[in-house]
Amino acid sequence: MTDSQPDTDTTTPENLANLSEEEWRKRLTPAEYRVLRQAGTEAPFTGEYTDTKTVGVYRCRACNAELFRSETKFDSHCGWPSFFSPLAGDRVIEREDNSLGMKRVEVLCANCKSHLGHVFAGEGYGTPTDLRYCINSISLRLEPAE
């Protein structure tokens, strides 16, 4: 969302499934739109949540759906926030992504279908799932615990 627009309710997700791309462009900054709606990637080590240790819930920046909890965030040193599990399996959609000449798994918000990042398996991180949800900071909004 842009600074010139009113804040949306951060406690409940908005139903945005039927928004047109023109409506998305009005709701999001150009950088947010590029990542969330066009499956772009922010530059590594530049996102606001890459090294954040704040306790709270990470929500989809586009629709406010709860996606990840800080308890599942870990230091992967890859340049983007990393989580070993989403809040619940139904909060994200995982789909095959064969762009850039490689096989990856894209992660999208299940509520609004916005691009979040990718998930990688079997990299050897000492996490309970051996998964790394590599998520763009610009796709998220952190709601600190009270």
Short mmCIF file of N, CA and C in Angstrom, two decimals:
data_model
loop_
_atom_site.label_atom_id
_atom_site.label_comp_id
_atom_site.label_asym_id
_atom_site.label_seq_id
_atom_site.Cartn_x
_atom_site.Cartn_y
_atom_site.Cartn_z
N MET A 1 0.84 -1.17 0.00
CA MET A 1 0.00 0.00 0.00
C MET A 1 0.89 1.24 0.00
N THR A 2 0.42 2.30 -0.50
CA THR A 2 1.22 3.51 -0.55
C THR A 2 0.88 4.41 0.63
N ASP A 3 1.78 5.34 0.92
CA ASP A 3 1.56 6.25 2.03
C ASP A 3 0.36 7.16 1.80
N SER A 4 0.01 7.39 0.55
CA SER A 4 -1.09 8.30 0.25
C SER A 4 -2.46 7.64 0.36
N GLN A 5 -2.47 6.35 0.58
CA GLN A 5 -3.74 5.63 0.70
C GLN A 5 -4.02 5.33 2.16
N PRO A 6 -5.30 5.23 2.54
CA PRO A 6 -5.62 4.92 3.92
C PRO A 6 -5.17 3.51 4.28
N ASP A 7 -4.77 3.32 5.53
CA ASP A 7 -4.38 2.00 5.99
C ASP A 7 -5.58 1.09 5.99
N THR A 8 -5.35 -0.17 5.63
CA THR A 8 -6.42 -1.15 5.70
C THR A 8 -6.36 -1.82 7.06
N ASP A 9 -7.43 -2.48 7.43
CA ASP A 9 -7.51 -3.20 8.70
C ASP A 9 -6.45 -4.30 8.69
N THR A 10 -5.55 -4.28 9.66
CA THR A 10 -4.48 -5.28 9.69
C THR A 10 -4.86 -6.51 10.49
N THR A 11 -6.08 -6.61 10.96
CA THR A 11 -6.46 -7.78 11.74
C THR A 11 -7.21 -8.83 10.93
N THR A 12 -7.78 -8.47 9.81
CA THR A 12 -8.51 -9.44 9.00
C THR A 12 -8.09 -9.30 7.54
N PRO A 13 -8.01 -10.43 6.83
CA PRO A 13 -7.65 -10.33 5.42
C PRO A 13 -8.82 -9.81 4.60
N GLU A 14 -8.48 -9.07 3.56
CA GLU A 14 -9.49 -8.57 2.64
C GLU A 14 -9.71 -9.60 1.55
N ASN A 15 -10.94 -9.73 1.07
CA ASN A 15 -11.23 -10.61 -0.04
C ASN A 15 -10.94 -9.84 -1.33
N LEU A 16 -9.81 -10.14 -1.93
CA LEU A 16 -9.37 -9.39 -3.11
C LEU A 16 -9.25 -10.29 -4.34
N ALA A 17 -9.88 -11.44 -4.30
CA ALA A 17 -9.72 -12.43 -5.36
C ALA A 17 -10.13 -11.92 -6.73
N ASN A 18 -11.07 -11.00 -6.79
CA ASN A 18 -11.58 -10.55 -8.08
C ASN A 18 -11.09 -9.18 -8.53
N LEU A 19 -10.03 -8.67 -7.89
CA LEU A 19 -9.50 -7.37 -8.32
C LEU A 19 -8.85 -7.48 -9.69
N SER A 20 -9.05 -6.46 -10.50
CA SER A 20 -8.37 -6.40 -11.80
C SER A 20 -6.92 -5.94 -11.57
N GLU A 21 -6.09 -6.14 -12.58
CA GLU A 21 -4.71 -5.69 -12.46
C GLU A 21 -4.65 -4.16 -12.33
N GLU A 22 -5.56 -3.47 -12.96
CA GLU A 22 -5.63 -2.01 -12.82
C GLU A 22 -5.92 -1.63 -11.37
N GLU A 23 -6.83 -2.36 -10.72
CA GLU A 23 -7.14 -2.08 -9.31
C GLU A 23 -5.94 -2.40 -8.42
N TRP A 24 -5.22 -3.49 -8.74
CA TRP A 24 -4.01 -3.80 -7.98
C TRP A 24 -2.98 -2.68 -8.10
N ARG A 25 -2.84 -2.15 -9.30
CA ARG A 25 -1.86 -1.06 -9.51
C ARG A 25 -2.21 0.16 -8.66
N LYS A 26 -3.48 0.41 -8.44
CA LYS A 26 -3.90 1.53 -7.61
C LYS A 26 -3.64 1.28 -6.13
N ARG A 27 -3.73 0.03 -5.70
CA ARG A 27 -3.57 -0.33 -4.29
C ARG A 27 -2.12 -0.44 -3.84
N LEU A 28 -1.24 -0.80 -4.77
CA LEU A 28 0.14 -1.11 -4.44
C LEU A 28 1.10 -0.08 -5.03
N THR A 29 2.25 0.08 -4.38
CA THR A 29 3.31 0.90 -4.96
C THR A 29 3.85 0.16 -6.18
N PRO A 30 4.57 0.84 -7.06
CA PRO A 30 5.16 0.13 -8.22
C PRO A 30 6.07 -1.03 -7.80
N ALA A 31 6.86 -0.86 -6.76
CA ALA A 31 7.74 -1.94 -6.30
C ALA A 31 6.94 -3.11 -5.74
N GLU A 32 5.90 -2.83 -4.96
CA GLU A 32 5.03 -3.90 -4.44
C GLU A 32 4.35 -4.63 -5.58
N TYR A 33 3.84 -3.89 -6.55
CA TYR A 33 3.15 -4.49 -7.68
C TYR A 33 4.09 -5.41 -8.46
N ARG A 34 5.31 -4.97 -8.69
CA ARG A 34 6.28 -5.77 -9.45
C ARG A 34 6.53 -7.12 -8.79
N VAL A 35 6.64 -7.15 -7.47
CA VAL A 35 6.90 -8.41 -6.77
C VAL A 35 5.61 -9.20 -6.54
N LEU A 36 4.62 -8.56 -5.96
CA LEU A 36 3.40 -9.28 -5.58
C LEU A 36 2.55 -9.74 -6.76
N ARG A 37 2.46 -8.95 -7.80
CA ARG A 37 1.56 -9.27 -8.92
C ARG A 37 2.29 -9.75 -10.17
N GLN A 38 3.59 -9.43 -10.29
CA GLN A 38 4.33 -9.83 -11.48
C GLN A 38 5.44 -10.84 -11.16
N ALA A 39 5.42 -11.37 -9.94
CA ALA A 39 6.37 -12.39 -9.50
C ALA A 39 7.82 -11.93 -9.60
N GLY A 40 8.04 -10.65 -9.30
CA GLY A 40 9.40 -10.13 -9.27
C GLY A 40 10.11 -10.54 -7.98
N THR A 41 11.35 -10.14 -7.88
CA THR A 41 12.15 -10.42 -6.69
C THR A 41 12.89 -9.15 -6.28
N GLU A 42 12.83 -8.83 -4.99
CA GLU A 42 13.61 -7.68 -4.53
C GLU A 42 15.07 -8.07 -4.44
N ALA A 43 15.94 -7.10 -4.50
CA ALA A 43 17.37 -7.37 -4.44
C ALA A 43 17.73 -8.00 -3.09
N PRO A 44 18.67 -8.94 -3.07
CA PRO A 44 19.05 -9.58 -1.81
C PRO A 44 19.65 -8.57 -0.82
N PHE A 45 19.41 -8.84 0.45
CA PHE A 45 19.94 -8.05 1.57
C PHE A 45 19.45 -6.60 1.59
N THR A 46 18.33 -6.31 0.92
CA THR A 46 17.79 -4.96 0.91
C THR A 46 16.43 -4.86 1.60
N GLY A 47 15.76 -5.97 1.84
CA GLY A 47 14.41 -5.96 2.40
C GLY A 47 14.40 -5.61 3.88
N GLU A 48 13.32 -4.99 4.32
CA GLU A 48 13.23 -4.54 5.70
C GLU A 48 13.17 -5.67 6.72
N TYR A 49 12.81 -6.88 6.34
CA TYR A 49 12.67 -7.97 7.30
C TYR A 49 13.76 -9.03 7.21
N THR A 50 14.77 -8.81 6.38
CA THR A 50 15.82 -9.81 6.19
C THR A 50 16.45 -10.22 7.51
N ASP A 51 16.79 -9.28 8.36
CA ASP A 51 17.47 -9.59 9.63
C ASP A 51 16.63 -9.31 10.86
N THR A 52 15.35 -9.06 10.69
CA THR A 52 14.46 -8.72 11.81
C THR A 52 14.31 -9.88 12.78
N LYS A 53 14.38 -9.56 14.07
CA LYS A 53 14.17 -10.56 15.13
C LYS A 53 12.90 -10.28 15.93
N THR A 54 12.13 -9.30 15.53
CA THR A 54 10.91 -8.90 16.23
C THR A 54 9.91 -10.06 16.27
N VAL A 55 9.32 -10.27 17.44
CA VAL A 55 8.31 -11.32 17.61
C VAL A 55 6.98 -10.80 17.08
N GLY A 56 6.31 -11.62 16.27
CA GLY A 56 5.01 -11.23 15.74
C GLY A 56 4.57 -12.11 14.60
N VAL A 57 3.59 -11.61 13.88
CA VAL A 57 2.99 -12.33 12.75
C VAL A 57 3.32 -11.57 11.47
N TYR A 58 3.72 -12.31 10.46
CA TYR A 58 3.97 -11.74 9.14
C TYR A 58 2.73 -11.95 8.29
N ARG A 59 2.18 -10.84 7.77
CA ARG A 59 0.97 -10.86 6.98
C ARG A 59 1.28 -10.53 5.53
N CYS A 60 0.41 -10.94 4.65
CA CYS A 60 0.52 -10.58 3.24
C CYS A 60 0.34 -9.07 3.11
N ARG A 61 1.26 -8.41 2.46
CA ARG A 61 1.17 -6.96 2.30
C ARG A 61 0.00 -6.56 1.41
N ALA A 62 -0.43 -7.43 0.53
CA ALA A 62 -1.52 -7.11 -0.38
C ALA A 62 -2.90 -7.25 0.26
N CYS A 63 -3.10 -8.27 1.12
CA CYS A 63 -4.45 -8.53 1.63
C CYS A 63 -4.54 -8.68 3.14
N ASN A 64 -3.43 -8.67 3.84
CA ASN A 64 -3.36 -8.78 5.31
C ASN A 64 -3.59 -10.17 5.86
N ALA A 65 -3.63 -11.20 5.04
CA ALA A 65 -3.78 -12.56 5.55
C ALA A 65 -2.55 -12.94 6.36
N GLU A 66 -2.75 -13.62 7.48
CA GLU A 66 -1.63 -14.11 8.28
C GLU A 66 -0.94 -15.24 7.52
N LEU A 67 0.38 -15.15 7.40
CA LEU A 67 1.12 -16.14 6.62
C LEU A 67 2.16 -16.90 7.43
N PHE A 68 2.99 -16.16 8.19
CA PHE A 68 4.10 -16.77 8.92
C PHE A 68 4.18 -16.17 10.31
N ARG A 69 4.75 -16.91 11.24
CA ARG A 69 5.02 -16.41 12.59
C ARG A 69 6.52 -16.28 12.77
N SER A 70 6.92 -15.33 13.58
CA SER A 70 8.34 -15.08 13.80
C SER A 70 9.05 -16.31 14.37
N GLU A 71 8.32 -17.18 15.06
CA GLU A 71 8.92 -18.39 15.65
C GLU A 71 9.45 -19.35 14.58
N THR A 72 8.98 -19.21 13.35
CA THR A 72 9.45 -20.09 12.28
C THR A 72 10.48 -19.40 11.38
N LYS A 73 10.86 -18.18 11.71
CA LYS A 73 11.86 -17.44 10.94
C LYS A 73 13.24 -17.86 11.40
N PHE A 74 14.16 -18.02 10.46
CA PHE A 74 15.52 -18.41 10.83
C PHE A 74 16.53 -17.69 9.95
N ASP A 75 17.77 -17.67 10.42
CA ASP A 75 18.86 -17.01 9.68
C ASP A 75 19.43 -17.98 8.65
N SER A 76 19.09 -17.74 7.39
CA SER A 76 19.63 -18.57 6.31
C SER A 76 20.79 -17.88 5.62
N HIS A 77 20.93 -16.58 5.86
CA HIS A 77 21.99 -15.76 5.25
C HIS A 77 21.91 -15.78 3.72
N CYS A 78 20.68 -15.89 3.19
CA CYS A 78 20.49 -15.95 1.74
C CYS A 78 20.14 -14.58 1.15
N GLY A 79 19.81 -13.60 2.02
CA GLY A 79 19.47 -12.27 1.52
C GLY A 79 18.01 -11.92 1.59
N TRP A 80 17.17 -12.89 1.96
CA TRP A 80 15.74 -12.66 2.10
C TRP A 80 15.27 -13.31 3.40
N PRO A 81 14.15 -12.86 3.95
CA PRO A 81 13.61 -13.52 5.14
C PRO A 81 13.33 -14.99 4.82
N SER A 82 13.67 -15.86 5.76
CA SER A 82 13.47 -17.30 5.57
C SER A 82 12.65 -17.86 6.72
N PHE A 83 11.72 -18.72 6.39
CA PHE A 83 10.85 -19.38 7.36
C PHE A 83 10.87 -20.87 7.07
N PHE A 84 10.73 -21.71 8.12
CA PHE A 84 10.72 -23.15 7.86
C PHE A 84 9.32 -23.71 7.71
N SER A 85 8.30 -22.87 7.93
CA SER A 85 6.92 -23.33 7.79
C SER A 85 5.98 -22.13 7.74
N PRO A 86 4.92 -22.23 6.91
CA PRO A 86 3.89 -21.19 6.98
C PRO A 86 3.05 -21.37 8.24
N LEU A 87 2.25 -20.37 8.56
CA LEU A 87 1.39 -20.43 9.74
C LEU A 87 0.53 -21.69 9.72
N ALA A 88 -0.06 -22.00 8.59
CA ALA A 88 -0.82 -23.23 8.36
C ALA A 88 -0.70 -23.55 6.88
N GLY A 89 -0.80 -24.81 6.54
CA GLY A 89 -0.61 -25.23 5.17
C GLY A 89 -1.57 -24.61 4.18
N ASP A 90 -2.75 -24.21 4.66
CA ASP A 90 -3.73 -23.63 3.75
C ASP A 90 -3.55 -22.13 3.56
N ARG A 91 -2.54 -21.53 4.17
CA ARG A 91 -2.29 -20.09 4.04
C ARG A 91 -1.52 -19.74 2.78
N VAL A 92 -0.81 -20.71 2.23
CA VAL A 92 -0.03 -20.48 1.02
C VAL A 92 -0.36 -21.53 -0.03
N ILE A 93 -0.10 -21.16 -1.27
CA ILE A 93 -0.21 -22.07 -2.40
C ILE A 93 1.20 -22.29 -2.92
N GLU A 94 1.55 -23.52 -3.18
CA GLU A 94 2.85 -23.83 -3.76
C GLU A 94 2.61 -24.38 -5.16
N ARG A 95 3.30 -23.78 -6.16
CA ARG A 95 3.15 -24.28 -7.53
C ARG A 95 4.49 -24.28 -8.24
N GLU A 96 4.61 -25.21 -9.17
CA GLU A 96 5.84 -25.36 -9.92
C GLU A 96 6.14 -24.10 -10.72
N ASP A 97 7.41 -23.71 -10.72
CA ASP A 97 7.88 -22.52 -11.43
C ASP A 97 9.11 -22.94 -12.23
N ASN A 98 8.98 -22.96 -13.55
CA ASN A 98 10.09 -23.36 -14.42
C ASN A 98 10.74 -22.17 -15.12
N SER A 99 10.50 -20.96 -14.59
CA SER A 99 11.12 -19.77 -15.18
C SER A 99 12.62 -19.77 -14.89
N LEU A 100 13.33 -18.96 -15.58
CA LEU A 100 14.78 -18.79 -15.41
C LEU A 100 15.56 -20.07 -15.67
N GLY A 101 14.96 -21.02 -16.41
CA GLY A 101 15.66 -22.23 -16.79
C GLY A 101 15.94 -23.20 -15.65
N MET A 102 15.19 -23.09 -14.56
CA MET A 102 15.38 -24.01 -13.45
C MET A 102 14.02 -24.39 -12.87
N LYS A 103 14.00 -25.51 -12.15
CA LYS A 103 12.76 -25.96 -11.52
C LYS A 103 12.74 -25.47 -10.07
N ARG A 104 11.72 -24.65 -9.77
CA ARG A 104 11.56 -24.14 -8.40
C ARG A 104 10.10 -24.29 -8.01
N VAL A 105 9.80 -23.98 -6.75
CA VAL A 105 8.42 -24.00 -6.28
C VAL A 105 8.07 -22.60 -5.80
N GLU A 106 7.15 -21.96 -6.50
CA GLU A 106 6.70 -20.62 -6.15
C GLU A 106 5.73 -20.69 -4.98
N VAL A 107 5.77 -19.66 -4.12
CA VAL A 107 4.86 -19.55 -2.98
C VAL A 107 3.97 -18.34 -3.20
N LEU A 108 2.65 -18.55 -3.11
CA LEU A 108 1.67 -17.48 -3.27
C LEU A 108 0.77 -17.42 -2.05
N CYS A 109 0.23 -16.25 -1.79
CA CYS A 109 -0.77 -16.09 -0.74
C CYS A 109 -2.03 -16.82 -1.20
N ALA A 110 -2.56 -17.71 -0.38
CA ALA A 110 -3.77 -18.46 -0.75
C ALA A 110 -4.99 -17.56 -0.83
N ASN A 111 -4.99 -16.46 -0.11
CA ASN A 111 -6.15 -15.57 -0.09
C ASN A 111 -6.26 -14.69 -1.33
N CYS A 112 -5.16 -14.05 -1.73
CA CYS A 112 -5.23 -13.10 -2.84
C CYS A 112 -4.39 -13.50 -4.05
N LYS A 113 -3.69 -14.62 -3.94
CA LYS A 113 -2.88 -15.17 -5.03
C LYS A 113 -1.69 -14.30 -5.40
N SER A 114 -1.22 -13.49 -4.47
CA SER A 114 -0.03 -12.67 -4.72
C SER A 114 1.24 -13.49 -4.53
N HIS A 115 2.25 -13.17 -5.32
CA HIS A 115 3.55 -13.84 -5.24
C HIS A 115 4.27 -13.43 -3.96
N LEU A 116 4.80 -14.42 -3.25
CA LEU A 116 5.55 -14.15 -2.02
C LEU A 116 7.03 -14.45 -2.18
N GLY A 117 7.35 -15.53 -2.87
CA GLY A 117 8.73 -15.96 -3.02
C GLY A 117 8.76 -17.40 -3.50
N HIS A 118 9.72 -18.18 -2.98
CA HIS A 118 9.87 -19.59 -3.35
C HIS A 118 10.19 -20.42 -2.12
N VAL A 119 9.94 -21.72 -2.21
CA VAL A 119 10.30 -22.63 -1.13
C VAL A 119 11.30 -23.65 -1.69
N PHE A 120 12.31 -23.93 -0.87
CA PHE A 120 13.37 -24.86 -1.25
C PHE A 120 13.47 -25.95 -0.20
N ALA A 121 13.73 -27.17 -0.63
CA ALA A 121 13.82 -28.31 0.28
C ALA A 121 15.21 -28.94 0.21
N GLY A 122 15.57 -29.60 1.32
CA GLY A 122 16.79 -30.39 1.35
C GLY A 122 18.08 -29.63 1.30
N GLU A 123 18.10 -28.43 1.81
CA GLU A 123 19.33 -27.63 1.79
C GLU A 123 20.20 -27.86 3.02
N GLY A 124 19.70 -28.62 3.99
CA GLY A 124 20.50 -28.96 5.15
C GLY A 124 20.46 -27.98 6.30
N TYR A 125 19.51 -27.06 6.29
CA TYR A 125 19.37 -26.17 7.44
C TYR A 125 18.84 -26.97 8.62
N GLY A 126 19.28 -26.65 9.82
CA GLY A 126 18.86 -27.37 11.02
C GLY A 126 17.49 -26.94 11.50
N THR A 127 16.50 -27.06 10.65
CA THR A 127 15.12 -26.69 11.00
C THR A 127 14.26 -27.94 11.06
N PRO A 128 13.12 -27.88 11.72
CA PRO A 128 12.26 -29.06 11.85
C PRO A 128 11.73 -29.61 10.52
N THR A 129 11.64 -28.79 9.49
CA THR A 129 11.04 -29.22 8.23
C THR A 129 12.04 -29.42 7.09
N ASP A 130 13.26 -28.93 7.23
CA ASP A 130 14.27 -28.91 6.18
C ASP A 130 13.74 -28.18 4.93
N LEU A 131 12.86 -27.20 5.18
CA LEU A 131 12.36 -26.33 4.12
C LEU A 131 12.82 -24.90 4.38
N ARG A 132 13.00 -24.15 3.29
CA ARG A 132 13.31 -22.72 3.41
C ARG A 132 12.33 -21.96 2.54
N TYR A 133 11.36 -21.34 3.19
CA TYR A 133 10.45 -20.43 2.50
C TYR A 133 11.19 -19.11 2.38
N CYS A 134 11.69 -18.83 1.19
CA CYS A 134 12.48 -17.64 0.90
C CYS A 134 11.50 -16.58 0.39
N ILE A 135 11.18 -15.62 1.24
CA ILE A 135 10.07 -14.71 0.99
C ILE A 135 10.58 -13.27 0.86
N ASN A 136 10.07 -12.57 -0.13
CA ASN A 136 10.43 -11.16 -0.32
C ASN A 136 9.86 -10.32 0.84
N SER A 137 10.68 -9.48 1.44
CA SER A 137 10.21 -8.59 2.51
C SER A 137 9.04 -7.74 2.03
N ILE A 138 9.11 -7.27 0.81
CA ILE A 138 8.09 -6.37 0.28
C ILE A 138 6.73 -7.07 0.13
N SER A 139 6.72 -8.39 0.20
CA SER A 139 5.48 -9.16 0.14
C SER A 139 4.82 -9.27 1.51
N LEU A 140 5.52 -8.85 2.54
CA LEU A 140 5.08 -9.05 3.92
C LEU A 140 4.87 -7.73 4.66
N ARG A 141 4.13 -7.82 5.73
CA ARG A 141 4.02 -6.73 6.70
C ARG A 141 4.04 -7.40 8.07
N LEU A 142 4.96 -6.97 8.92
CA LEU A 142 5.11 -7.55 10.26
C LEU A 142 4.18 -6.85 11.23
N GLU A 143 3.41 -7.66 11.93
CA GLU A 143 2.55 -7.16 13.02
C GLU A 143 3.21 -7.61 14.32
N PRO A 144 3.91 -6.71 15.01
CA PRO A 144 4.60 -7.10 16.24
C PRO A 144 3.63 -7.59 17.31
N ALA A 145 4.09 -8.55 18.11
CA ALA A 145 3.28 -9.03 19.23
C ALA A 145 3.16 -7.90 20.26
N GLU A 146 2.07 -7.90 20.98
CA GLU A 146 1.85 -6.83 21.98
C GLU A 146 2.53 -7.16 23.27
#
